[in-house]
Coordinates of C-alpha atoms in Angstrom, one line a residue:
M1 CA 106.2 79.1 70.6
N2 CA 109.5 78.5 71.8
L3 CA 109.0 79.8 75.5
P4 CA 112.0 80.1 77.8
R5 CA 114.5 77.0 78.7
Y6 CA 112.9 77.4 82.9
F7 CA 110.0 78.2 82.0
I8 CA 108.0 75.6 83.0
P9 CA 104.0 76.1 81.4
H10 CA 101.1 74.4 83.0
A11 CA 100.7 71.1 81.1
A12 CA 96.4 71.0 81.6
T13 CA 96.1 74.9 80.3
P14 CA 96.5 75.3 76.4
P15 CA 98.0 78.9 75.2
E16 CA 95.8 81.4 74.3
P17 CA 96.5 84.3 71.5
V18 CA 96.7 87.8 72.5
Q19 CA 95.9 90.6 70.5
S20 CA 97.5 93.8 71.5
D21 CA 95.4 96.5 71.6
A22 CA 96.9 100.4 72.2
S23 CA 93.1 101.2 73.2
E24 CA 92.1 98.9 75.9
I25 CA 95.7 99.8 77.7
A26 CA 93.9 101.4 81.6
H27 CA 97.8 101.8 83.0
V28 CA 101.0 101.9 81.4
V29 CA 104.0 99.9 82.9
D30 CA 107.1 99.8 81.2
A31 CA 108.6 101.1 78.0
F32 CA 112.1 100.5 76.6
R33 CA 113.7 100.2 73.7
L34 CA 114.7 97.1 71.3
D35 CA 118.0 97.0 69.9
S36 CA 117.9 94.2 67.0
N37 CA 118.5 94.0 63.7
H38 CA 114.8 92.5 62.8
A39 CA 112.5 95.3 65.0
L40 CA 111.4 98.1 62.3
E41 CA 110.0 99.9 65.8
P42 CA 112.8 100.8 67.9
E43 CA 110.6 101.8 71.2
W44 CA 107.5 99.8 72.9
L45 CA 105.3 99.7 75.2
V46 CA 103.8 98.1 77.8
G47 CA 100.3 98.6 79.2
L48 CA 97.7 96.7 80.9
D49 CA 93.6 96.2 80.1
A50 CA 90.8 96.6 82.8
L51 CA 91.2 92.6 83.9
G52 CA 95.1 92.6 84.0
G53 CA 96.0 91.6 81.0
V54 CA 99.3 92.7 79.3
H55 CA 100.0 94.1 75.6
V56 CA 102.4 95.4 74.3
V57 CA 102.5 97.8 71.5
P58 CA 104.4 99.9 69.5
A59 CA 105.2 103.3 70.7
S60 CA 104.3 105.1 67.7
E61 CA 100.7 104.1 68.3
R62 CA 100.5 106.0 71.6
G63 CA 98.0 108.7 70.2
R64 CA 95.5 105.7 70.5
L65 CA 96.0 105.1 74.4
P66 CA 93.5 106.5 76.4
A67 CA 93.2 109.7 77.9
S68 CA 94.0 108.6 81.0
A69 CA 96.8 106.1 80.0
L70 CA 98.4 108.2 78.0
A71 CA 98.3 110.7 81.4
Q72 CA 100.5 108.4 82.8
L73 CA 102.8 107.8 80.1
T74 CA 103.4 112.1 79.8
H75 CA 103.8 111.8 83.7
H76 CA 106.7 109.4 83.5
E77 CA 108.2 111.0 80.9
V78 CA 108.3 114.1 82.6
A79 CA 108.6 113.3 86.1
S80 CA 111.5 110.9 85.5
G81 CA 113.7 112.9 83.1
R82 CA 115.3 110.0 81.5
T83 CA 115.1 108.3 78.0
P84 CA 114.2 104.4 77.7
R85 CA 116.2 101.7 78.6
R86 CA 118.1 99.9 75.4
I87 CA 117.6 96.2 75.5
A88 CA 120.3 94.3 72.8
A89 CA 117.4 91.8 72.1
P90 CA 115.7 90.4 69.3
E91 CA 112.5 89.7 71.0
L92 CA 111.2 89.2 74.9
F93 CA 109.1 87.9 77.4
F94 CA 106.7 89.8 79.4
F95 CA 105.8 87.4 82.3
S96 CA 103.6 88.8 85.2
V97 CA 104.8 87.2 88.7
E98 CA 101.4 86.6 91.0
L99 CA 102.8 84.0 92.9
V100 CA 106.5 83.3 95.0
E101 CA 107.3 80.1 96.5
H102 CA 110.3 79.8 98.5
P103 CA 111.2 76.7 99.2
A104 CA 112.2 75.6 102.5
D105 CA 115.6 73.7 103.8
A106 CA 117.5 74.5 100.6
E107 CA 121.0 73.4 100.2
G108 CA 122.8 76.4 99.8
F109 CA 122.2 80.6 99.9
N110 CA 121.8 81.6 95.7
D111 CA 118.9 78.5 96.0
P112 CA 115.8 78.5 93.6
V113 CA 113.2 80.3 93.5
Y114 CA 110.0 79.5 91.9
L115 CA 107.7 82.1 90.1
Y116 CA 103.9 81.8 88.9
G117 CA 102.1 83.7 86.1
H118 CA 101.4 84.3 83.2
L119 CA 103.6 84.5 80.4
S120 CA 103.5 86.2 77.4
G121 CA 105.4 86.8 74.4
P122 CA 107.2 86.5 72.0
W123 CA 107.6 90.9 71.9
P124 CA 108.1 92.0 68.8
G125 CA 106.1 88.7 66.9
T126 CA 103.1 88.0 64.8
S127 CA 101.3 85.7 66.6
P128 CA 102.4 85.8 70.4
Q129 CA 100.8 83.7 73.1
R130 CA 99.7 83.8 76.6
V131 CA 100.2 80.6 78.9
P132 CA 100.0 80.3 82.5
G133 CA 103.2 78.3 84.5
Q134 CA 106.3 78.4 86.7
L135 CA 109.3 80.3 86.0
T136 CA 112.4 78.9 88.2
V137 CA 115.2 82.0 88.7
T138 CA 118.3 82.0 91.7
R139 CA 117.6 84.4 94.8
G140 CA 119.9 86.4 93.6
D141 CA 118.4 86.8 90.4
V142 CA 115.2 88.2 91.6
L143 CA 117.1 90.9 94.2
A144 CA 119.4 91.6 90.7
G145 CA 116.7 92.1 88.9
L146 CA 114.4 94.6 90.7
T147 CA 117.6 96.3 91.5
Q148 CA 119.0 96.9 88.3
G149 CA 115.5 97.8 86.9
A150 CA 114.6 100.6 90.1
A151 CA 116.3 103.2 88.4
D152 CA 114.1 102.9 84.9
A153 CA 111.4 102.1 87.3
F154 CA 107.7 103.7 85.8
H155 CA 106.6 107.5 87.5
Y156 CA 102.8 107.4 88.3
A157 CA 101.0 110.7 90.1
Q158 CA 100.8 111.0 93.1
T159 CA 97.6 110.0 94.7
M160 CA 95.2 110.1 97.9
E161 CA 96.1 107.1 98.8
S162 CA 99.8 106.6 98.4
A163 CA 101.9 108.2 100.7
A164 CA 104.6 109.1 98.0
A165 CA 104.9 108.6 94.9
P166 CA 104.5 105.0 93.5
R167 CA 106.4 103.2 91.3
G168 CA 106.1 101.0 88.9
Y169 CA 108.9 98.7 88.7
V170 CA 110.3 96.0 86.2
A171 CA 113.0 93.1 86.6
L172 CA 114.8 91.9 84.3
L173 CA 115.0 88.1 84.7
P174 CA 117.3 85.3 82.7
G175 CA 115.0 82.6 81.1
D176 CA 117.8 80.1 80.4
R177 CA 121.5 79.4 80.0
P178 CA 124.3 82.1 80.1
D179 CA 125.5 81.2 76.3
V180 CA 121.9 82.1 75.3
I181 CA 121.4 85.2 77.1
A182 CA 124.4 86.3 75.7
Q183 CA 122.9 85.9 72.4
G184 CA 120.1 88.1 73.1
Q185 CA 117.3 85.0 74.0
G186 CA 115.6 83.7 76.8
L187 CA 115.3 87.1 78.5
V188 CA 112.0 88.0 80.3
L189 CA 111.0 91.1 82.0
A190 CA 108.8 89.7 85.1
W191 CA 106.1 92.4 86.6
P192 CA 105.0 91.6 89.9
S193 CA 101.6 92.3 89.3
V194 CA 98.8 94.1 91.5
P195 CA 95.2 92.4 90.8
P196 CA 93.0 94.9 89.2
E197 CA 90.7 95.4 92.8
L198 CA 93.8 96.9 94.5
Q199 CA 94.6 99.1 91.8
M200 CA 93.6 102.7 92.8
G201 CA 94.2 105.3 89.5
N202 CA 97.6 103.0 88.4
A203 CA 99.4 99.4 88.7
S204 CA 102.4 101.0 91.1
N205 CA 103.4 97.3 92.8
G206 CA 105.7 98.6 95.3
P207 CA 103.7 96.8 97.6
M208 CA 104.2 93.9 96.0
V209 CA 107.9 94.9 95.6
A210 CA 108.8 95.2 99.1
R211 CA 106.9 91.6 100.2
M212 CA 109.4 89.9 97.7
L213 CA 111.9 91.2 98.8
H214 CA 111.5 90.9 102.0
D215 CA 110.9 87.1 102.0
V216 CA 114.3 86.2 99.4
L217 CA 116.6 88.4 102.3
T218 CA 114.6 86.6 105.5
Q219 CA 115.5 83.5 103.6
L220 CA 119.2 84.7 103.2
Q221 CA 119.9 85.7 106.5
E222 CA 118.2 82.5 108.2
D223 CA 120.6 80.4 105.5
A224 CA 123.6 82.6 107.3
G225 CA 122.6 82.4 110.7
A226 CA 122.4 78.2 110.5
N227 CA 125.3 77.7 107.6
R228 CA 127.7 80.5 109.0
G229 CA 127.6 82.1 106.4
P230 CA 128.4 85.6 105.4
E231 CA 128.8 87.8 108.4
A232 CA 127.2 90.3 106.3
L233 CA 123.7 88.7 105.9
A234 CA 123.5 86.9 109.4
R235 CA 123.8 90.3 111.0
M236 CA 120.9 91.9 108.6
E237 CA 118.6 94.0 110.4
L238 CA 115.7 93.7 108.4
P239 CA 112.5 95.3 108.4
V240 CA 108.7 94.9 107.7
P241 CA 106.9 95.6 104.5
S242 CA 104.0 96.0 107.1
R243 CA 104.3 96.8 111.1
A244 CA 100.6 96.1 111.2
M245 CA 100.6 92.2 110.1
A246 CA 104.2 91.6 111.8
I247 CA 101.9 92.2 114.7
A248 CA 99.2 89.9 114.4
E249 CA 101.7 87.3 113.4
L250 CA 102.7 87.9 116.7
E251 CA 99.5 87.5 118.4
L252 CA 98.7 84.4 116.7
R253 CA 101.8 82.6 117.8
G254 CA 100.6 83.6 121.8
Y255 CA 103.0 86.6 122.3
E256 CA 101.6 89.6 123.8
V257 CA 102.5 93.5 122.1
K258 CA 103.8 96.2 124.3
G259 CA 105.4 98.9 122.6
D260 CA 107.5 98.0 120.4
V261 CA 108.5 94.7 122.2
A262 CA 106.2 91.3 122.3
I263 CA 106.4 89.1 124.8
L264 CA 105.3 85.3 125.1
R265 CA 102.4 84.5 127.3
R266 CA 103.0 81.6 129.3
Q267 CA 100.3 78.9 129.3
H268 CA 101.8 75.6 130.4
P269 CA 98.2 73.4 129.3
G270 CA 100.5 70.7 128.8
L271 CA 103.8 69.0 128.0
L272 CA 103.9 69.7 123.9
T273 CA 102.8 72.9 124.6
R274 CA 105.9 73.9 127.5
M275 CA 108.1 72.1 125.0
A276 CA 107.0 74.6 122.1
E277 CA 107.1 77.4 124.3
W278 CA 110.7 76.8 125.2
L279 CA 111.8 77.0 121.8
R280 CA 110.4 80.3 121.1
A281 CA 112.2 83.6 122.2
E282 CA 110.7 85.4 126.2
K283 CA 111.3 88.5 124.3
V284 CA 111.3 89.7 120.7
K285 CA 111.3 93.5 119.5
I286 CA 108.6 94.5 116.5
P287 CA 110.8 95.4 113.3
L288 CA 110.2 98.6 112.3
E289 CA 108.3 99.6 109.0
A290 CA 109.9 100.0 106.0
A291 CA 108.7 101.1 101.9
T292 CA 110.2 99.6 99.0
P293 CA 113.5 101.5 98.6
A294 CA 114.7 101.0 101.9
F295 CA 114.4 96.9 100.9
L296 CA 115.8 97.5 97.5
E297 CA 118.7 99.4 99.4
L298 CA 119.0 96.0 101.7
A299 CA 119.1 93.9 98.6
R300 CA 122.0 96.0 96.9
Q301 CA 124.0 95.3 100.4
A302 CA 122.8 91.4 100.5
L303 CA 124.2 90.8 96.5
A304 CA 127.5 92.4 97.8
A305 CA 128.0 89.6 100.6
L306 CA 126.3 86.9 98.4
P307 CA 128.6 84.3 98.0
G308 CA 129.3 83.5 94.0
W309 CA 127.8 86.6 93.2
P310 CA 127.6 87.9 90.0
T311 CA 126.7 84.4 88.2
E312 CA 128.0 84.6 84.9
A313 CA 124.0 84.1 83.7
E314 CA 123.9 87.9 85.5
R315 CA 127.0 89.1 84.0
A316 CA 124.9 88.1 80.5
L317 CA 122.3 89.1 80.9
R318 CA 123.6 93.0 82.1
S319 CA 125.3 93.1 79.3
R320 CA 122.1 93.1 76.7
V321 CA 121.0 96.6 78.9
R322 CA 122.1 100.1 78.5
S323 CA 120.0 102.1 81.2
G324 CA 118.5 105.4 80.1
G325 CA 119.8 108.2 79.8
G326 CA 119.0 111.6 81.7
S327 CA 118.3 112.6 85.7
P328 CA 115.3 113.2 87.5
P329 CA 114.1 116.8 87.6
V330 CA 115.1 118.7 90.5
S331 CA 111.0 118.6 91.8
A332 CA 109.2 116.4 90.0
P333 CA 105.5 117.3 89.3
R334 CA 103.3 116.1 92.7
V335 CA 99.5 116.1 91.4
T336 CA 97.1 115.8 95.4
S337 CA 93.8 115.0 93.4
P338 CA 93.5 111.8 91.5
V339 CA 93.8 111.9 87.4
P340 CA 90.0 111.4 86.2
Q341 CA 89.8 108.1 84.5
R342 CA 88.1 107.6 81.4
P343 CA 85.2 105.4 81.6
L344 CA 86.0 101.8 80.0
P345 CA 83.3 100.2 78.2
P346 CA 81.8 96.5 79.8
R347 CA 85.0 93.6 79.2
A348 CA 83.5 89.7 79.0
P349 CA 84.4 88.3 82.4
P350 CA 87.5 86.1 81.8
K351 CA 87.7 82.7 80.8
P352 CA 88.8 79.1 83.5
P353 CA 90.1 78.5 84.9
R354 CA 91.3 81.2 88.1
P355 CA 95.2 81.4 88.3
S356 CA 95.1 80.0 91.9
D357 CA 93.9 76.6 90.5
W358 CA 96.8 76.0 88.5
M359 CA 99.1 77.4 91.3
Q360 CA 98.5 74.9 93.0
D361 CA 99.1 71.7 90.9
F362 CA 103.0 73.2 90.7
L363 CA 102.8 73.9 95.1
N364 CA 100.6 70.1 95.1
A365 CA 103.8 69.1 93.1
H366 CA 106.6 70.6 95.0
A367 CA 105.3 69.1 98.2
A368 CA 104.7 65.9 97.0
A369 CA 108.7 65.3 95.8
H370 CA 110.3 66.9 98.9
P371 CA 107.5 65.0 101.1
E372 CA 109.5 65.7 104.6
A373 CA 110.4 69.4 103.9
A374 CA 109.4 72.3 105.8
K375 CA 106.4 74.0 104.3
P376 CA 107.9 77.2 102.1
R377 CA 107.4 80.7 102.4
L378 CA 104.7 82.4 100.0
T379 CA 104.8 85.4 98.7
Q380 CA 100.9 86.4 97.3
A381 CA 99.9 89.8 94.7
K382 CA 97.0 90.1 97.3
P383 CA 98.2 89.5 100.8
A384 CA 95.7 87.4 103.2
A385 CA 94.7 89.1 106.0
P386 CA 95.5 87.1 109.1
P387 CA 92.8 84.9 111.2
P388 CA 91.4 86.4 114.3
A389 CA 93.5 85.6 117.7
A390 CA 92.2 83.1 119.7
K391 CA 91.3 83.8 123.1
P392 CA 94.4 84.7 125.7
G393 CA 95.0 82.0 128.1
T394 CA 92.9 79.6 125.8
P395 CA 94.4 77.2 123.4
S396 CA 92.7 77.0 119.9
W397 CA 92.4 73.0 119.9
M398 CA 90.0 73.8 123.0
E399 CA 87.7 75.5 120.8
D400 CA 86.8 72.2 119.3
F401 CA 85.3 71.6 122.7
G402 CA 83.3 74.8 123.2
A403 CA 80.0 73.8 121.1
K404 CA 77.4 72.7 123.4
P405 CA 76.2 69.2 122.0
R406 CA 72.5 69.7 120.4
P407 CA 70.0 67.5 122.4
A408 CA 68.6 64.5 120.4
A409 CA 65.8 64.2 118.9
P410 CA 63.3 61.6 121.5
S411 CA 62.1 58.5 120.0
P412 CA 58.4 58.0 118.8
G413 CA 56.3 57.3 121.9
T414 CA 58.9 58.5 124.5
R415 CA 57.1 61.1 126.5
R416 CA 58.9 64.5 126.4
E417 CA 59.6 66.2 129.7
P418 CA 59.6 70.0 130.0
S419 CA 62.6 71.3 129.6
A420 CA 63.9 74.4 132.3
P421 CA 63.5 77.9 130.5
S422 CA 66.2 79.0 128.0
A423 CA 68.1 81.5 129.9
S424 CA 67.6 83.6 125.9
V425 CA 64.2 83.6 126.8
P426 CA 62.1 85.6 129.3
S427 CA 60.0 83.0 131.6
K428 CA 57.4 86.2 131.6
K429 CA 55.4 86.6 129.0
P430 CA 56.2 90.5 128.0
D431 CA 53.2 93.0 128.1
W432 CA 53.4 94.4 124.6
M433 CA 52.1 90.8 123.2
S434 CA 48.6 91.2 125.3
D435 CA 47.9 94.1 122.9
F436 CA 47.1 91.3 120.6
E437 CA 45.4 89.1 122.8
D438 CA 42.6 91.9 123.0

């Protein structure tokens, strides 16, 4: 298995063979046509099973899809009104992105970004394999891959849980050098994954894509402000994917939210805390909340202002893709109730190790290589809930002294003095106890 040059497999996890089966697909996530003299099937479908495993099957097997997956594919074809995009390549790799690491204290603007997940492929192939590891790309590659692929995003039927019609976004990323990409080799289809427990009738990944774009744009804006970079990046007003999460983070940092403004609570418990407060703004405006389309538009604006963009690799990559033809219908069909799902047969439990185990090896290696660097920003497929905020006016370090010490046990031969009644135990016997003494 010849892996893309910029993909590093996890050394302690051997690759495992992939057996694609159309009947096991629970959600369809992509459809494309492969322009190659070696591929017998021009159109291909990408789907996920109940455990998140990737299946790539020819479109001629759509009749073997479960009823729910076939309904998703049919809805996408009608709602999008487009034919599948064409990719000129003899083979492709499919990468399920589960974690994104944004290194801090980088030297330039279009800096590397580390994507962690499982790489499957090559497709089509006689013996595709699945291996966990790290794919290294640039910030511009992430922004361009998602914005360029937005036009061919997968359309899902609207459900009760979604405020707007959900979408599934795939980014075409360079996995090799520009000269290799120009020959159609090293192309990687990256799918920002959604954990199976968070899939509500479909595999839409809009929230994960919004978090990825937000974190990349935040890093670009911080670098532009610190290094007197492009004015368009430094002055860009960024929203947040979740306003509730933004408010929770501000409260953890010692701010008190009043309307659309967060005001810093002055505590002054010591010199170090006062110095930390001086470095923070007295008032912070709480940013607005935005959905994925707004972040895609901001990503397009950022690419226009990014120095040195497009790169040679980007030009070679886009020359291999031709967007699908057609235009969406005037009124896309809308489903007000979830599509009934066909029950799936029981599946075997997943094999260890879990993704979080091997990802930590890469994170630890990066931290050891740059021990003085600031902590990187992480974009997770499953957003972590913020820890509970500390009580107002009480520094978090004082909570370590809040628990009362447990009284020591008396040594042998020592007379134990009667203690005073506890505040939680009444000194007088309750009346109902006398019923058991008769």
